[in-house]
Short mmCIF file of C-alpha atoms in Angstrom, two decimals:
data_model
loop_
_atom_site.label_atom_id
_atom_site.label_comp_id
_atom_site.label_asym_id
_atom_site.label_seq_id
_atom_site.Cartn_x
_atom_site.Cartn_y
_atom_site.Cartn_z
CA MET A 29 48.46 23.60 -20.52
CA ARG A 30 46.42 26.64 -21.24
CA LYS A 31 44.39 24.98 -23.87
CA ILE A 32 43.84 22.14 -21.64
CA LEU A 33 42.44 24.40 -18.83
CA MET A 34 40.33 26.44 -21.35
CA GLY A 35 38.95 23.29 -22.57
CA ALA A 36 38.19 21.92 -19.00
CA GLY A 37 36.77 25.60 -18.10
CA ALA A 38 34.46 25.22 -21.18
CA GLY A 39 33.47 21.85 -20.29
CA LEU A 40 32.61 22.88 -16.82
CA ALA A 41 30.48 25.77 -17.91
CA LEU A 42 28.56 23.66 -20.48
CA LEU A 43 28.02 20.91 -17.70
CA THR A 44 26.82 23.73 -15.32
CA GLY A 45 24.50 25.04 -17.98
CA VAL A 46 22.99 21.80 -18.64
CA ILE A 47 22.49 20.99 -14.84
CA GLY A 48 20.94 24.43 -14.57
CA TYR A 49 18.67 24.16 -17.52
CA ASN A 50 17.47 20.77 -16.41
CA THR A 51 16.68 21.94 -12.93
CA TRP A 52 14.87 25.16 -14.26
CA GLN A 53 12.88 22.91 -16.23
CA PHE A 54 12.25 20.29 -13.38
CA THR A 55 9.00 21.85 -11.76
CA PRO A 56 5.72 20.35 -10.87
CA GLN A 57 3.65 19.25 -13.93
CA ALA A 58 0.86 21.68 -14.37
CA SER A 59 -2.43 20.21 -13.11
CA GLN A 60 -5.91 21.04 -14.37
CA SER A 61 -7.78 23.40 -11.96
CA ALA A 62 -10.25 21.43 -10.05
CA ALA A 63 -13.09 23.21 -8.13
CA PRO A 64 -13.42 21.76 -4.52
CA TYR A 65 -16.15 19.35 -4.25
CA VAL A 66 -18.50 19.07 -1.10
CA LEU A 67 -20.77 16.01 -1.07
CA GLY A 68 -23.11 17.59 1.73
CA ALA A 69 -23.74 14.26 3.41
CA ASP A 70 -24.35 14.09 7.16
CA ILE A 71 -20.94 13.69 8.66
CA ASP A 72 -22.14 13.17 12.16
CA ALA A 73 -24.15 10.12 11.11
CA ALA A 74 -21.36 8.83 9.11
CA ALA A 75 -19.08 9.00 12.25
CA GLN A 76 -21.72 7.20 14.10
CA SER A 77 -21.76 4.50 11.48
CA LEU A 78 -18.16 4.17 11.68
CA SER A 79 -18.37 3.88 15.56
CA LYS A 80 -20.75 1.26 15.42
CA ALA A 81 -18.77 -0.68 12.70
CA VAL A 82 -15.57 -0.63 15.10
CA GLN A 83 -17.50 -2.21 17.88
CA PHE A 84 -17.46 -5.50 15.95
CA LYS A 85 -14.35 -7.57 16.44
CA THR A 86 -14.10 -8.70 12.87
CA ILE A 87 -10.64 -10.45 13.31
CA ALA A 88 -10.19 -12.81 10.34
CA ASN A 89 -8.88 -15.81 12.34
CA GLY A 90 -11.97 -18.11 11.97
CA SER A 91 -13.24 -17.58 15.55
CA HIS A 92 -15.22 -14.38 15.24
CA GLN A 93 -17.93 -15.36 12.74
CA GLU A 94 -20.72 -13.74 15.11
CA GLU A 95 -18.88 -10.57 14.78
CA PHE A 96 -18.84 -10.65 11.15
CA ASP A 97 -22.40 -11.58 11.04
CA GLY A 98 -23.23 -8.51 13.27
CA PHE A 99 -21.13 -6.13 11.12
CA LEU A 100 -22.72 -7.18 7.90
CA ALA A 101 -26.05 -6.88 9.36
CA LEU A 102 -25.15 -3.34 10.55
CA LEU A 103 -24.42 -2.35 6.83
CA LYS A 104 -27.91 -3.24 6.08
CA SER A 105 -29.47 -1.33 8.88
CA GLU A 106 -27.37 1.82 8.49
CA PHE A 107 -27.44 2.09 4.69
CA PRO A 108 -31.13 1.18 3.82
CA LEU A 109 -31.02 2.65 0.33
CA ILE A 110 -28.06 0.63 -0.63
CA ALA A 111 -29.78 -2.64 0.66
CA ASN A 112 -32.86 -1.87 -1.25
CA LYS A 113 -31.55 -0.47 -4.49
CA LEU A 114 -28.02 -2.23 -5.02
CA THR A 115 -27.66 -5.78 -5.85
CA LEU A 116 -25.87 -7.66 -3.19
CA GLU A 117 -24.00 -11.11 -3.72
CA PRO A 118 -22.73 -12.52 -0.29
CA LEU A 119 -19.35 -14.38 -1.05
CA ALA A 120 -16.87 -16.65 0.73
CA ASN A 121 -15.06 -15.34 3.67
CA ASN A 122 -17.53 -12.75 4.77
CA THR A 123 -17.04 -10.72 1.51
CA GLN A 124 -19.66 -8.40 0.11
CA LEU A 125 -20.00 -7.51 -3.39
CA TYR A 126 -22.51 -4.69 -4.27
CA LYS A 127 -23.56 -3.87 -7.91
CA TRP A 128 -24.70 -0.41 -8.72
CA GLU A 129 -26.22 -0.62 -12.07
CA GLY A 130 -25.18 2.21 -14.48
CA THR A 131 -27.38 3.86 -17.14
CA ASP A 132 -24.97 2.94 -20.05
CA PRO A 133 -24.17 -0.72 -20.62
CA SER A 134 -21.54 0.16 -23.21
CA LEU A 135 -19.17 1.56 -20.46
CA ALA A 136 -16.77 -0.74 -18.64
CA PRO A 137 -17.57 -0.78 -14.90
CA VAL A 138 -15.35 0.30 -12.24
CA LEU A 139 -15.01 -0.95 -8.78
CA LEU A 140 -14.31 0.61 -5.18
CA ALA A 141 -12.79 -1.65 -2.53
CA ALA A 142 -12.25 -1.83 1.27
CA HIS A 143 -11.98 -4.52 3.76
CA SER A 144 -13.92 -5.16 7.02
CA ASP A 145 -11.44 -7.52 8.73
CA VAL A 146 -8.95 -6.26 11.19
CA VAL A 147 -5.54 -7.40 12.98
CA PRO A 148 -5.87 -8.42 16.55
CA ILE A 149 -4.45 -6.06 19.51
CA SER A 150 -1.04 -6.85 20.42
CA PHE A 151 -0.42 -8.73 23.54
CA GLY A 152 0.22 -6.88 26.42
CA SER A 153 -0.70 -3.38 24.91
CA LEU A 154 -4.29 -3.15 25.92
CA ASP A 155 -3.76 -0.77 28.85
CA ARG A 156 -1.84 1.49 26.78
CA TRP A 157 -4.90 2.43 24.51
CA SER A 158 -6.58 5.75 25.30
CA TYR A 159 -9.98 4.22 24.71
CA THR A 160 -10.84 0.47 24.61
CA PRO A 161 -9.89 -0.69 21.16
CA PHE A 162 -13.35 -1.84 20.09
CA SER A 163 -15.33 0.71 21.83
CA GLY A 164 -15.54 2.97 18.82
CA GLU A 165 -15.27 5.85 21.12
CA ILE A 166 -15.91 9.44 19.38
CA ALA A 167 -13.77 12.07 21.28
CA ASP A 168 -11.75 15.04 20.53
CA GLY A 169 -12.69 14.92 16.90
CA TYR A 170 -11.84 11.39 16.35
CA VAL A 171 -13.50 7.89 16.03
CA TRP A 172 -11.13 5.65 18.01
CA GLY A 173 -10.61 1.97 17.72
CA ARG A 174 -9.30 -0.86 15.85
CA GLY A 175 -9.91 -0.66 11.95
CA THR A 176 -10.55 3.01 11.73
CA LEU A 177 -7.48 3.58 9.48
CA ASP A 178 -7.30 0.11 8.26
CA ASP A 179 -9.89 -0.25 6.64
CA LYS A 180 -13.35 0.50 8.11
CA GLY A 181 -12.91 3.97 7.69
CA ALA A 182 -12.93 3.82 3.92
CA LEU A 183 -15.56 1.07 3.83
CA ILE A 184 -18.02 3.46 5.90
CA ALA A 185 -16.86 6.41 3.74
CA ILE A 186 -17.79 4.83 0.69
CA MET A 187 -21.15 3.33 1.91
CA ALA A 188 -22.15 6.72 3.36
CA THR A 189 -21.16 8.44 0.07
CA VAL A 190 -23.38 6.09 -2.10
CA GLU A 191 -26.27 6.29 0.33
CA HIS A 192 -26.24 9.94 0.06
CA LEU A 193 -25.90 9.99 -3.75
CA LEU A 194 -28.82 7.36 -3.87
CA ALA A 195 -30.97 9.82 -1.75
CA THR A 196 -30.30 12.56 -4.09
CA GLY A 197 -31.30 10.59 -6.96
CA PHE A 198 -27.98 10.22 -8.65
CA THR A 199 -27.34 7.26 -10.99
CA PRO A 200 -23.79 6.62 -12.53
CA LYS A 201 -23.55 6.18 -16.21
CA ARG A 202 -21.31 3.15 -15.93
CA THR A 203 -21.91 0.31 -13.45
CA VAL A 204 -20.20 0.68 -10.06
CA TYR A 205 -19.19 -2.40 -8.02
CA LEU A 206 -18.39 -2.01 -4.19
CA SER A 207 -16.29 -4.90 -2.85
CA PHE A 208 -15.67 -5.33 0.69
CA GLY A 209 -13.40 -8.36 1.59
CA GLY A 210 -13.44 -10.03 4.89
CA ASP A 211 -9.97 -11.60 5.13
CA GLU A 212 -7.63 -9.03 3.58
CA GLU A 213 -5.34 -9.26 6.52
CA ILE A 214 -4.93 -13.21 6.10
CA GLY A 215 -4.67 -13.22 2.36
CA GLY A 216 -7.41 -11.85 0.58
CA ASP A 217 -9.29 -14.91 -0.60
CA GLY A 218 -12.65 -13.03 -0.62
CA ALA A 219 -11.25 -10.40 -3.02
CA LEU A 220 -9.92 -13.24 -5.26
CA THR A 221 -13.47 -14.86 -5.31
CA VAL A 222 -14.82 -11.47 -6.42
CA ALA A 223 -12.21 -11.31 -9.12
CA ASN A 224 -12.85 -14.84 -10.43
CA LEU A 225 -16.62 -14.10 -10.28
CA LEU A 226 -16.11 -11.13 -12.61
CA ILE A 227 -13.94 -12.98 -15.04
CA ALA A 228 -16.34 -16.04 -15.34
CA GLN A 229 -19.14 -13.32 -16.00
CA GLY A 230 -16.91 -11.86 -18.83
CA ILE A 231 -16.62 -8.51 -17.01
CA THR A 232 -13.34 -6.48 -17.27
CA LEU A 233 -13.23 -3.39 -15.03
CA ASP A 234 -11.98 -0.12 -16.48
CA TRP A 235 -10.28 0.44 -13.15
CA ALA A 236 -10.40 -0.70 -9.42
CA LEU A 237 -9.45 1.41 -6.29
CA ASP A 238 -8.50 0.02 -3.07
CA GLU A 239 -6.08 1.03 -0.05
CA GLY A 240 -2.44 1.31 -0.58
CA SER A 241 -1.32 4.82 0.45
CA PHE A 242 -2.57 7.91 1.90
CA VAL A 243 -2.40 11.75 1.53
CA LEU A 244 0.91 12.15 3.51
CA GLN A 245 1.38 15.21 5.63
CA ASP A 246 4.79 16.07 6.81
CA VAL A 247 5.96 12.57 6.30
CA ILE A 248 8.37 13.00 3.54
CA PRO A 249 11.50 14.93 4.83
CA GLY A 250 11.89 18.24 2.92
CA LEU A 251 8.34 18.71 1.41
CA ASP A 252 6.01 21.23 2.86
CA VAL A 253 3.16 20.26 0.74
CA PRO A 254 0.94 17.16 1.29
CA VAL A 255 1.71 14.23 -1.00
CA ALA A 256 -0.94 12.01 -2.39
CA SER A 257 0.70 8.77 -3.64
CA ILE A 258 -1.77 6.99 -6.03
CA ASN A 259 -0.02 3.68 -6.25
CA LEU A 260 0.27 1.95 -9.43
CA ALA A 261 1.31 -1.56 -8.31
CA GLU A 262 2.11 -3.45 -5.29
CA LYS A 263 5.14 -5.56 -4.44
CA GLY A 264 5.25 -9.44 -4.72
CA TYR A 265 6.10 -11.86 -1.94
CA VAL A 266 8.37 -14.67 -1.31
CA THR A 267 9.89 -16.30 1.93
CA VAL A 268 12.98 -18.62 1.59
CA LYS A 269 14.42 -20.92 4.42
CA LEU A 270 18.01 -21.42 4.52
CA VAL A 271 19.17 -24.77 6.00
CA ALA A 272 22.53 -25.93 6.86
CA ARG A 273 23.46 -29.37 8.30
CA SER A 274 26.25 -30.93 10.17
CA PRO A 275 26.99 -34.00 12.39
CA GLY A 276 26.70 -31.89 15.53
CA GLY A 277 28.72 -32.68 18.62
CA HIS A 278 30.30 -30.99 21.67
CA SER A 279 31.16 -27.29 21.22
CA ALA A 280 34.53 -28.16 22.57
CA LEU A 281 35.53 -29.62 19.32
CA PRO A 282 33.86 -27.32 16.64
CA PRO A 283 34.56 -27.76 12.69
CA ARG A 284 35.98 -24.71 11.05
CA VAL A 285 32.74 -23.92 9.95
CA THR A 286 29.57 -24.99 11.93
CA ALA A 287 26.07 -25.07 10.67
CA VAL A 288 25.21 -21.85 12.53
CA GLY A 289 28.33 -20.09 11.22
CA ARG A 290 27.34 -21.12 7.48
CA ILE A 291 23.94 -19.74 7.97
CA ALA A 292 25.40 -16.58 9.46
CA ARG A 293 27.53 -16.24 6.68
CA ALA A 294 24.69 -16.76 4.15
CA VAL A 295 22.56 -14.24 5.95
CA ASP A 296 25.36 -11.69 5.95
CA ALA A 297 25.89 -12.19 2.34
CA LEU A 298 22.24 -11.47 1.38
CA GLN A 299 22.08 -8.40 3.77
CA THR A 300 25.33 -6.73 2.44
CA THR A 301 24.39 -7.85 -1.32
CA PRO A 302 20.93 -6.54 -1.75
CA VAL A 303 18.85 -7.23 -4.89
CA PRO A 304 19.86 -4.45 -7.41
CA GLY A 305 17.44 -1.39 -7.48
CA GLY A 306 17.25 1.82 -9.18
CA LEU A 307 15.35 4.80 -10.34
CA SER A 308 13.50 3.02 -13.27
CA ASP A 309 10.11 1.71 -13.86
CA VAL A 310 7.43 2.76 -11.18
CA SER A 311 10.17 3.70 -8.87
CA GLY A 312 11.54 6.15 -11.51
CA ALA A 313 8.10 7.64 -11.96
CA PHE A 314 7.55 8.13 -8.36
CA PHE A 315 10.82 10.18 -7.56
CA ASP A 316 10.64 11.96 -11.03
CA ASN A 317 7.32 13.37 -9.75
CA LEU A 318 8.09 13.88 -6.11
CA GLY A 319 11.50 15.29 -6.79
CA ARG A 320 9.76 18.22 -8.61
CA HIS A 321 8.34 19.64 -5.19
CA PHE A 322 11.63 19.46 -3.37
CA SER A 323 13.82 22.58 -2.64
CA LEU A 324 16.33 23.62 -5.21
CA GLU A 325 19.31 21.89 -4.13
CA LYS A 326 17.38 18.65 -3.98
CA ARG A 327 15.87 19.24 -7.42
CA VAL A 328 19.17 19.45 -8.85
CA LEU A 329 19.72 15.87 -8.16
CA PHE A 330 16.43 14.61 -9.30
CA ALA A 331 16.58 16.87 -12.32
CA ASN A 332 19.85 15.27 -13.43
CA THR A 333 19.63 11.55 -12.79
CA TRP A 334 21.82 10.96 -15.69
CA LEU A 335 24.69 12.24 -13.77
CA PHE A 336 23.57 11.86 -10.11
CA SER A 337 21.73 8.59 -10.09
CA PRO A 338 24.76 6.65 -8.33
CA LEU A 339 24.60 9.41 -5.44
CA LEU A 340 20.82 9.20 -5.47
CA ASN A 341 20.68 5.56 -5.09
CA VAL A 342 23.22 5.50 -2.21
CA VAL A 343 21.33 8.08 -0.45
CA LEU A 344 17.97 6.69 -1.10
CA SER A 345 19.01 3.29 -0.18
CA ASP A 346 20.06 4.48 3.29
CA ALA A 347 16.56 4.98 4.55
CA ALA A 348 14.14 2.06 4.96
CA THR A 349 11.29 3.98 3.56
CA THR A 350 12.85 4.98 0.24
CA ASN A 351 15.00 1.85 -0.01
CA ALA A 352 11.88 -0.04 -0.27
CA MET A 353 10.62 1.97 -3.11
CA LEU A 354 13.76 1.27 -5.00
CA ARG A 355 14.17 -2.40 -4.98
CA THR A 356 13.22 -5.69 -3.75
CA THR A 357 13.90 -5.77 0.09
CA THR A 358 15.67 -8.40 1.95
CA ALA A 359 14.53 -9.07 5.32
CA PRO A 360 15.93 -11.87 7.67
CA THR A 361 13.30 -12.56 10.24
CA MET A 362 13.82 -15.81 11.93
CA LEU A 363 16.89 -18.04 13.18
CA ALA A 364 17.27 -21.29 14.61
CA GLY A 365 20.02 -23.43 15.84
CA SER A 366 21.10 -25.71 18.75
CA ASN A 367 18.89 -25.84 21.89
CA LYS A 368 21.90 -25.59 24.21
CA GLU A 369 24.78 -23.24 24.39
CA ASN A 370 27.42 -26.23 24.39
CA VAL A 371 26.05 -28.47 21.79
CA LEU A 372 26.97 -27.88 18.08
CA ALA A 373 23.56 -27.42 16.07
CA ALA A 374 22.78 -30.43 13.80
CA GLU A 375 20.82 -28.27 11.73
CA ALA A 376 20.70 -24.45 11.78
CA SER A 377 18.17 -22.25 9.61
CA ALA A 378 17.22 -18.68 8.87
CA VAL A 379 14.11 -17.21 7.39
CA ILE A 380 14.42 -14.39 4.98
CA ASN A 381 11.46 -12.46 3.60
CA PHE A 382 11.60 -10.65 0.18
CA ARG A 383 9.05 -7.99 -0.87
CA ILE A 384 9.45 -8.13 -4.78
CA HIS A 385 9.82 -5.07 -6.74
CA PRO A 386 7.63 -5.07 -10.11
CA ARG A 387 11.10 -5.33 -12.14
CA ASP A 388 11.69 -8.62 -10.48
CA THR A 389 9.96 -11.85 -10.05
CA ILE A 390 10.01 -14.99 -7.62
CA ASP A 391 12.46 -17.01 -9.89
CA SER A 392 14.86 -14.03 -10.34
CA VAL A 393 14.87 -13.35 -6.52
CA ILE A 394 15.59 -17.13 -5.98
CA ALA A 395 18.35 -16.91 -8.50
CA HIS A 396 19.74 -13.80 -6.68
CA VAL A 397 19.73 -15.78 -3.35
CA THR A 398 21.48 -18.77 -4.94
CA GLU A 399 24.22 -16.62 -6.50
CA THR A 400 24.89 -14.51 -3.60
CA ILE A 401 25.12 -17.33 -1.10
CA ASP A 402 27.25 -19.33 -3.61
CA ASP A 403 27.31 -22.26 -1.00
CA PRO A 404 26.17 -25.71 -1.98
CA GLU A 405 26.06 -26.88 1.71
CA VAL A 406 23.15 -24.36 2.19
CA GLU A 407 19.82 -25.77 1.22
CA ILE A 408 17.27 -23.10 -0.11
CA VAL A 409 13.74 -23.92 0.52
CA VAL A 410 11.15 -21.77 -0.98
CA ASP A 411 7.69 -21.39 0.23
CA ARG A 412 5.74 -21.10 -3.22
CA GLN A 413 2.25 -21.76 -1.52
CA PHE A 414 2.31 -18.21 0.11
CA SER A 415 4.34 -16.65 -2.61
CA SER A 416 3.12 -14.01 -5.29
CA ASN A 417 4.76 -12.10 -8.09
CA PRO A 418 4.35 -8.34 -7.99
CA SER A 419 0.95 -7.13 -9.45
CA PRO A 420 0.74 -5.48 -12.81
CA VAL A 421 1.69 -1.83 -13.12
CA ALA A 422 -1.38 0.36 -13.84
CA ASP A 423 -1.37 2.99 -16.43
CA GLU A 424 -0.56 6.48 -15.22
CA ALA A 425 -1.80 8.05 -18.45
CA SER A 426 -5.21 6.39 -18.07
CA ALA A 427 -8.50 8.10 -17.59
CA GLY A 428 -9.18 6.42 -14.21
CA TYR A 429 -5.59 7.56 -12.87
CA THR A 430 -6.77 11.20 -14.08
CA GLN A 431 -10.28 10.81 -12.44
CA ILE A 432 -8.77 9.70 -8.99
CA LYS A 433 -5.96 12.45 -9.11
CA THR A 434 -8.61 15.17 -9.75
CA ALA A 435 -10.92 13.84 -7.03
CA ILE A 436 -8.09 13.89 -4.43
CA THR A 437 -7.57 17.71 -5.58
CA GLN A 438 -11.12 18.40 -5.08
CA ALA A 439 -11.22 17.00 -1.74
CA PHE A 440 -7.95 18.05 -0.10
CA GLY A 441 -7.10 21.04 -2.12
CA PRO A 442 -3.64 21.90 -3.77
CA LEU A 443 -1.23 18.97 -3.14
CA ALA A 444 1.42 16.95 -4.81
CA THR A 445 0.09 13.77 -6.61
CA VAL A 446 2.67 11.18 -7.59
CA PRO A 447 2.37 7.72 -9.05
CA GLY A 448 3.58 5.24 -6.18
CA LEU A 449 4.17 1.60 -5.32
CA THR A 450 2.59 -0.32 -2.44
CA ILE A 451 5.29 -2.08 -0.56
CA ALA A 452 2.94 -4.36 1.26
CA ALA A 453 0.02 -6.76 0.13
CA THR A 454 -3.65 -5.72 -0.39
CA ASP A 455 -6.71 -7.14 -1.81
CA ALA A 456 -5.81 -4.89 -4.95
CA ARG A 457 -3.64 -7.54 -6.22
CA HIS A 458 -6.52 -9.64 -6.61
CA TYR A 459 -8.88 -7.36 -8.22
CA ALA A 460 -6.11 -6.22 -10.76
CA LEU A 461 -6.81 -9.86 -12.29
CA ALA A 462 -10.27 -8.46 -13.46
CA ALA A 463 -9.28 -4.83 -14.08
CA LYS A 464 -7.34 -2.88 -16.88
CA ASN A 465 -5.83 -0.88 -14.06
CA ALA A 466 -5.87 -1.13 -10.29
CA PHE A 467 -5.00 1.89 -8.16
CA ARG A 468 -4.38 2.09 -4.58
CA ILE A 469 -4.98 4.95 -2.03
CA ASN A 470 -7.26 5.70 0.88
CA PRO A 471 -8.54 9.46 0.76
CA PHE A 472 -7.32 10.21 4.19
CA LYS A 473 -4.63 12.60 5.34
CA VAL A 474 -2.00 11.07 7.64
CA THR A 475 1.12 12.21 9.59
CA ASN A 476 4.02 10.22 11.03
CA ASP A 477 2.00 10.13 14.12
CA ASP A 478 -0.91 8.31 12.37
CA ILE A 479 1.54 5.89 10.53
CA ALA A 480 2.44 4.33 14.08
CA ARG A 481 -1.02 3.92 14.74
CA PHE A 482 -1.41 1.09 11.87
CA HIS A 483 -1.75 -2.13 13.48
CA GLY A 484 -0.58 -0.39 16.51
CA ILE A 485 -2.03 1.45 19.56
CA ASP A 486 -4.63 4.03 19.54
CA GLU A 487 -5.76 3.73 16.00
CA ARG A 488 -8.16 6.72 15.02
CA LEU A 489 -9.52 8.52 12.29
CA SER A 490 -10.57 12.21 12.56
CA ILE A 491 -14.08 13.06 11.47
CA GLU A 492 -12.42 15.72 9.46
CA ASN A 493 -10.80 13.08 7.57
CA LEU A 494 -13.85 11.03 7.23
CA GLU A 495 -15.53 13.94 5.62
CA ALA A 496 -12.71 14.57 3.26
CA GLY A 497 -12.97 10.85 2.05
CA MET A 498 -16.53 11.23 1.40
CA ASN A 499 -15.89 14.19 -0.45
CA PHE A 500 -13.32 12.18 -2.53
CA TYR A 501 -15.53 9.44 -3.32
CA GLY A 502 -18.47 11.67 -4.02
CA ALA A 503 -16.23 13.55 -6.75
CA LEU A 504 -15.03 10.31 -8.11
CA LEU A 505 -18.42 8.93 -8.53
CA SER A 506 -19.92 12.04 -10.00
CA LYS A 507 -17.64 11.40 -13.06
CA GLN A 508 -18.64 7.91 -13.51
#
């Protein structure tokens, strides 16, 4: 017994030593020092440009063409050097592609992207806005209105930065494209047109940069430093409809399993048996980099995933935000059955939306649905027309990622930079078709309060953020 206890003690000591050593080594990766970059542009003028841009109701639903026409005319008048010195190719769906010719044609070009279309104002919310949604009011250090965060703020920051650089006589070595989609909120056919045009011209971008994440301030619990998530990929998308049929009839004589009951059972099975996730691939890279910035007790877990990954999977799966980073998500969104309480449904259905992690595909998700439901009486209808597989995963070790990471630090100062995953759909998935790498981040600092404003009430962008964004784009373009 004594030998057993001594052996157990030695084993425990060894385990503790390994855990302690891994934790001691698990610190933020050393980053190259980057001197702050200040573009020196006229920030008040940029804020005025954003205010004017917001005043156009560029809602991409086919009935606001005059608003788009006015917005595109505004870009020409607000940024005359760009209009005179860059080549502009107007494309379908109010999409604009500018070409800034570089001095070295041997270098692969790069692309900066944003979109000009916005989502509508939610019905019944108008009286809850501090300022009229399309007024572009400048007050309290902010530009207020729909599109300031998503995504006219980035568009104006890019244009104002390039306009200023042109005024200083700067010309990039490599060609720079500026692509501004006009229908990102409804699928991004404009961005797809840009990608197809570049491909047809034999052009492969070194990298493309679009929206996808932000510099997060006090958003991730337990972190007291801002986190810049430079997203390497975005999730795919597929919606399935589950359909069950029965003879119907009077509710006084129900069968053992009704059509509604069969659908309810199928939905419950999918919710209680999610698509497997884990700390691998881009999810592993995200949490490996992020975990280094946590306090000691949390670093112990992330530094020793070989031991604690089952626990981390459980803990991270409990929160919607981190669960979405771990796996393909399952979201039942719509139900239908009988139109009267005492009539058995002849047909019942449920709609389930999946956001597909890069480790999965549309086909693997459908296989999971079929296996999990395990009921031949439930028809699985797949909406393939509006489905997409996850985007390719960009290379964290590439020069483009390093340049973006450095520019973020130059604009915002010390922070944690991590490779992340965009859990929604953006135009970047289309640009990725014509690029070696596609990255996703908007160079603005946001808090939890700001996040609630996306597609919501009182959307706004601070003038301080606008200036930081322009410093970021200036630092990034100066390296091209």
